[in-house]
């Protein structure tokens, strides 16, 4: 089987999504890239997770053209392709409609940083890109969705290696990372942070943001030259 | 066994309801129609899901008269019959008291369209029919419930092929589709959309509805001549 | 084994509580009465559900005196005894600290009747007895808890055969029925009704109560001479 | 294997955390002390629960120095060490980012005592220590976190034998007890109490605290010379 490694990894990542409670039915997809081959493996469109197998993953190049596989790739494939093309450091992407992250996306609000769970991952409010304008929606919607992400990061000075998640306003989250497994991990963390931020505001509507010293301390425990979390 | 196909399908659909977390005890029922025979198979009344089998499904005609089976059919059978009689394109119906959809029904509010998850299914607020008047309740309540649904669709210009779900005010949801499996699918989607809409309003009480261009784009990705979702 | 039938039934009912998600650790107990013998079987105090067996159930008479079994009965045993002594029609009692019902109890509010799920069981707001006065708390607390229930029903004209559940203010719910299995059923229904009423008020703070005609219709579908629910 | 008993106990306690739904991925840790040896066994840092074994637990002395084991101990090890050093009566400590307790911690609020479930464990609002000052965060953060707990208890006159849990403002909870199993138990109770207190305030924003007589009664049922709960 050609592209076996990324097929296996994309398959495993996709199967994690229902196991972690992040998708209902087929509302999500994960992909894993092979940078040397210039392709990625992604879930076929509308196929139930129970019916997936590594063979059914579709191999697509970074222009979004299918290069191997008989099934249609995810309808979000062009968005994945745009991100892989522009962000060379990422090897995996995940899209879900997970409950709490999607509720924030529908609310058109970034998720405020209220605690160290959030700061263990990044130290900005989790960004929410407002819906694109109507002409872009009516055009190549999925390609434009990719640019919606890229533009939001550029305009706000975010680095995709530091902030590995975004909410698409009115839609739902995308996450990424060095591989699909890390992107899945980020999706689960985002959902948990989204739920806790929601509860935090319900419990104390006047709650302040996490203070800077705690942001930096927790982020640096896990990231950068002096990190000391893990093995 | 007569009517074996619809017995099997109705049975499978009913068993999905507790598996998807949509019913507690016996608070729900699914039916599957055979248009050629002019009958449908429906859950027997008050029987625990664990005790069901295809044989126990009750076969009822579109006037609501039992034509095969020794058990009493669901107490909601007449409502199913009215819908099958008037809406020729449907082949399955599901009724549940799922938590979030029922909370919206009890709230007497349609579920506002806040995101693309909702627009993937339909592009109106999920309708909520206000409770019928007292004389109708005291009369043939379950038949009137069917007309409550039909009237609400007629008055609001909804097409049952485009909007496959409704909330009955103070009561709970009904969903339908080309078969019972699709009606079950719609019940699960409705519950998820209901939960996310609730959270969306809690997170941002001033949130606007989804804009028209996004509604249309997402609906048309999955429906109509130019749809490109799935295989 | 003496009292084998009620030991078995009390055991089965207790084991249902964690399975239905109604208890954490040992926060709950179920009992089953034998009216002819004048005794009931109840969970031993503080024993984990995983360690229970029919033999470990404690047999207690209606004055709350242990008549068989080497373990201490539930610390709530005297409350069960008072209810059995005064309400001759009940054969089972359940106490839990289930999440949503307990939150309403802590809120010192009866649960308003907002929908037909509630009316399928009873047609009053689910009663909440305010905390007893300090002297009673400091006295025979568990016996007084039984009288707190009885008095609240008497003062409000409720019939324990029609309303099989109560919230004890600041504490948690009790439910009962013809046997322990029905009392467990009622505890699960109460928890679900409590959750949906909470959500209903969040979605529509101005929501009206269920109207009388719907209350009566749904209650009479399941109860009384003209009921037509079930087999 | 040296330190086998505490390795086994720390391992078992850590494995309980995901089983009880208290941790996502590696967001938590449990330790068990051996007072005679002057050491404790703690989870290694950043290792998935599925990959743990008793052998992988790290043995650390009460000054926070690893004395046995090849893996890095939890990044929160110094906090555990400070607590063991100063509170001689405790034999186990647990740290989680459980959803509801963490939401209260992020809200910078103590959890008000609204019911008897809470009073069965302690009779104060569950304390929330405000974030430490910036110099302490930038210094030996994990050691300072231990002192943050100790100082909060000293300033408020709490006894660690009576109140076995705290929220660290903006961060998450710590719990402890005579051993790791009891600390895990306390973490699960705290999460449940946190959820019910949140719901209580949503249902009745003007709800009063539990009255003193009920606090005392329930606490004394389970604690002190006249307790009568359990075997």
GROMACS .gro file of C-alpha atoms in nm, chain B residues 64-210:
model
  147
  295UNK     CA    1  -5.366   0.425   1.281
  296UNK     CA    2  -5.535   0.084   1.294
  297UNK     CA    3  -5.323  -0.212   1.406
  298UNK     CA    4  -5.304  -0.470   1.128
  299UNK     CA    5  -5.049  -0.710   1.276
  300UNK     CA    6  -4.905  -0.771   1.623
  301UNK     CA    7  -5.045  -0.858   1.963
  302UNK     CA    8  -4.903  -0.568   2.165
  303UNK     CA    9  -5.043  -0.216   2.195
  304UNK     CA   10  -4.855   0.020   1.967
  305UNK     CA   11  -4.686   0.334   2.104
  306UNK     CA   12  -4.930   0.582   2.255
  307UNK     CA   13  -4.799   0.827   1.992
  308UNK     CA   14  -4.901   0.601   1.704
  309UNK     CA   15  -5.184   0.824   1.581
  310UNK     CA   16  -4.939   1.113   1.545
  311UNK     CA   17  -4.713   0.899   1.328
  312UNK     CA   18  -5.014   0.789   1.119
  313UNK     CA   19  -5.128   1.146   1.049
  314UNK     CA   20  -4.779   1.245   0.933
  315UNK     CA   21  -4.740   0.940   0.707
  316UNK     CA   22  -5.087   1.001   0.559
  317UNK     CA   23  -5.017   1.363   0.467
  318UNK     CA   24  -4.648   1.363   0.387
  319UNK     CA   25  -4.596   1.104   0.117
  320UNK     CA   26  -4.222   1.151   0.092
  321UNK     CA   27  -4.136   1.031   0.441
  322UNK     CA   28  -4.052   0.675   0.537
  323UNK     CA   29  -3.955   0.705   0.902
  324UNK     CA   30  -4.051   0.908   1.211
  325UNK     CA   31  -3.888   0.943   1.553
  326UNK     CA   32  -4.015   1.094   1.876
  327UNK     CA   33  -3.789   1.144   2.179
  328UNK     CA   34  -3.775   1.351   2.496
  329UNK     CA   35  -3.404   1.419   2.445
  330UNK     CA   36  -3.271   1.662   2.705
  331UNK     CA   37  -3.178   1.981   2.522
  332UNK     CA   38  -3.437   1.964   2.245
  333UNK     CA   39  -3.706   1.907   2.508
  334UNK     CA   40  -3.579   2.201   2.713
  335UNK     CA   41  -3.624   2.426   2.408
  336UNK     CA   42  -3.972   2.279   2.352
  337UNK     CA   43  -4.059   2.350   2.715
  338UNK     CA   44  -3.925   2.702   2.668
  339UNK     CA   45  -4.173   2.756   2.384
  340UNK     CA   46  -3.896   2.889   2.161
  341UNK     CA   47  -3.779   2.795   1.812
  342UNK     CA   48  -3.405   2.718   1.806
  343UNK     CA   49  -3.229   3.012   1.639
  344UNK     CA   50  -2.985   2.929   1.363
  345UNK     CA   51  -2.646   3.025   1.503
  346UNK     CA   52  -2.404   2.814   1.306
  347UNK     CA   53  -2.311   2.598   1.014
  348UNK     CA   54  -2.383   2.273   1.200
  349UNK     CA   55  -2.747   2.381   1.195
  350UNK     CA   56  -2.728   2.507   0.834
  351UNK     CA   57  -2.590   2.173   0.720
  352UNK     CA   58  -2.944   2.045   0.787
  353UNK     CA   59  -3.182   2.334   0.727
  354UNK     CA   60  -3.178   2.710   0.705
  355UNK     CA   61  -3.466   2.815   0.928
  356UNK     CA   62  -3.490   2.839   1.304
  357UNK     CA   63  -3.595   2.489   1.411
  358UNK     CA   64  -3.970   2.539   1.442
  359UNK     CA   65  -4.158   2.520   1.771
  360UNK     CA   66  -4.535   2.473   1.746
  361UNK     CA   67  -4.721   2.635   2.034
  362UNK     CA   68  -4.947   2.407   2.238
  363UNK     CA   69  -5.287   2.341   2.079
  364UNK     CA   70  -5.603   2.476   2.236
  365UNK     CA   71  -5.774   2.295   2.522
  366UNK     CA   72  -6.059   2.144   2.320
  367UNK     CA   73  -5.809   1.973   2.089
  368UNK     CA   74  -5.608   1.841   2.384
  369UNK     CA   75  -5.919   1.696   2.541
  370UNK     CA   76  -6.028   1.543   2.209
  371UNK     CA   77  -5.822   1.302   2.001
  372UNK     CA   78  -5.499   1.434   2.142
  373UNK     CA   79  -5.250   1.223   1.945
  374UNK     CA   80  -5.431   1.281   1.614
  375UNK     CA   81  -5.446   1.653   1.688
  376UNK     CA   82  -5.074   1.646   1.761
  377UNK     CA   83  -5.021   1.529   1.404
  378UNK     CA   84  -5.230   1.819   1.274
  379UNK     CA   85  -5.044   2.058   1.506
  380UNK     CA   86  -4.728   1.965   1.315
  381UNK     CA   87  -4.891   1.984   0.971
  382UNK     CA   88  -5.059   2.318   1.045
  383UNK     CA   89  -4.742   2.474   1.176
  384UNK     CA   90  -4.558   2.377   0.859
  385UNK     CA   91  -4.838   2.503   0.638
  386UNK     CA   92  -4.875   2.836   0.819
  387UNK     CA   93  -4.502   2.902   0.805
  388UNK     CA   94  -4.444   2.780   0.454
  389UNK     CA   95  -4.199   2.508   0.553
  390UNK     CA   96  -4.138   2.208   0.330
  391UNK     CA   97  -4.114   1.879   0.521
  392UNK     CA   98  -3.847   1.761   0.276
  393UNK     CA   99  -3.622   2.051   0.372
  394UNK     CA  100  -3.702   2.083   0.742
  395UNK     CA  101  -3.714   1.737   0.895
  396UNK     CA  102  -3.770   1.830   1.259
  397UNK     CA  103  -4.004   2.020   1.490
  398UNK     CA  104  -4.044   2.096   1.859
  399UNK     CA  105  -4.391   2.054   2.008
  400UNK     CA  106  -4.432   2.331   2.262
  401UNK     CA  107  -4.429   2.208   2.626
  402UNK     CA  108  -4.375   1.857   2.498
  403UNK     CA  109  -4.073   1.738   2.297
  404UNK     CA  110  -3.936   1.692   1.942
  405UNK     CA  111  -4.048   1.488   1.643
  406UNK     CA  112  -3.816   1.421   1.348
  407UNK     CA  113  -3.862   1.236   1.021
  408UNK     CA  114  -3.687   1.143   0.697
  409UNK     CA  115  -3.677   0.904   0.407
  410UNK     CA  116  -3.653   0.616   0.655
  411UNK     CA  117  -3.632   0.552   1.029
  412UNK     CA  118  -3.251   0.554   1.024
  413UNK     CA  119  -3.250   0.907   0.881
  414UNK     CA  120  -3.512   1.017   1.135
  415UNK     CA  121  -3.290   0.884   1.416
  416UNK     CA  122  -2.994   1.068   1.264
  417UNK     CA  123  -3.201   1.388   1.260
  418UNK     CA  124  -3.298   1.341   1.626
  419UNK     CA  125  -2.933   1.317   1.727
  420UNK     CA  126  -2.841   1.622   1.518
  421UNK     CA  127  -3.132   1.819   1.665
  422UNK     CA  128  -3.018   1.737   2.018
  423UNK     CA  129  -2.664   1.852   1.938
  424UNK     CA  130  -2.782   2.172   1.767
  425UNK     CA  131  -3.015   2.240   2.062
  426UNK     CA  132  -2.728   2.204   2.309
  427UNK     CA  133  -2.494   2.427   2.110
  428UNK     CA  134  -2.760   2.698   2.061
  429UNK     CA  135  -2.826   2.699   2.436
  430UNK     CA  136  -2.454   2.737   2.509
  431UNK     CA  137  -2.416   3.003   2.241
  432UNK     CA  138  -2.677   3.226   2.406
  433UNK     CA  139  -2.518   3.175   2.745
  434UNK     CA  140  -2.175   3.275   2.612
  435UNK     CA  141  -2.302   3.572   2.411
  436UNK     CA  142  -2.658   3.685   2.488
  437UNK     CA  143  -2.639   3.939   2.201
  438UNK     CA  144  -2.525   3.692   1.938
  439UNK     CA  145  -2.666   3.753   1.588
  440UNK     CA  146  -2.810   3.481   1.367
  441UNK     CA  147  -2.593   3.311   1.107
   0.00000   0.00000   0.00000
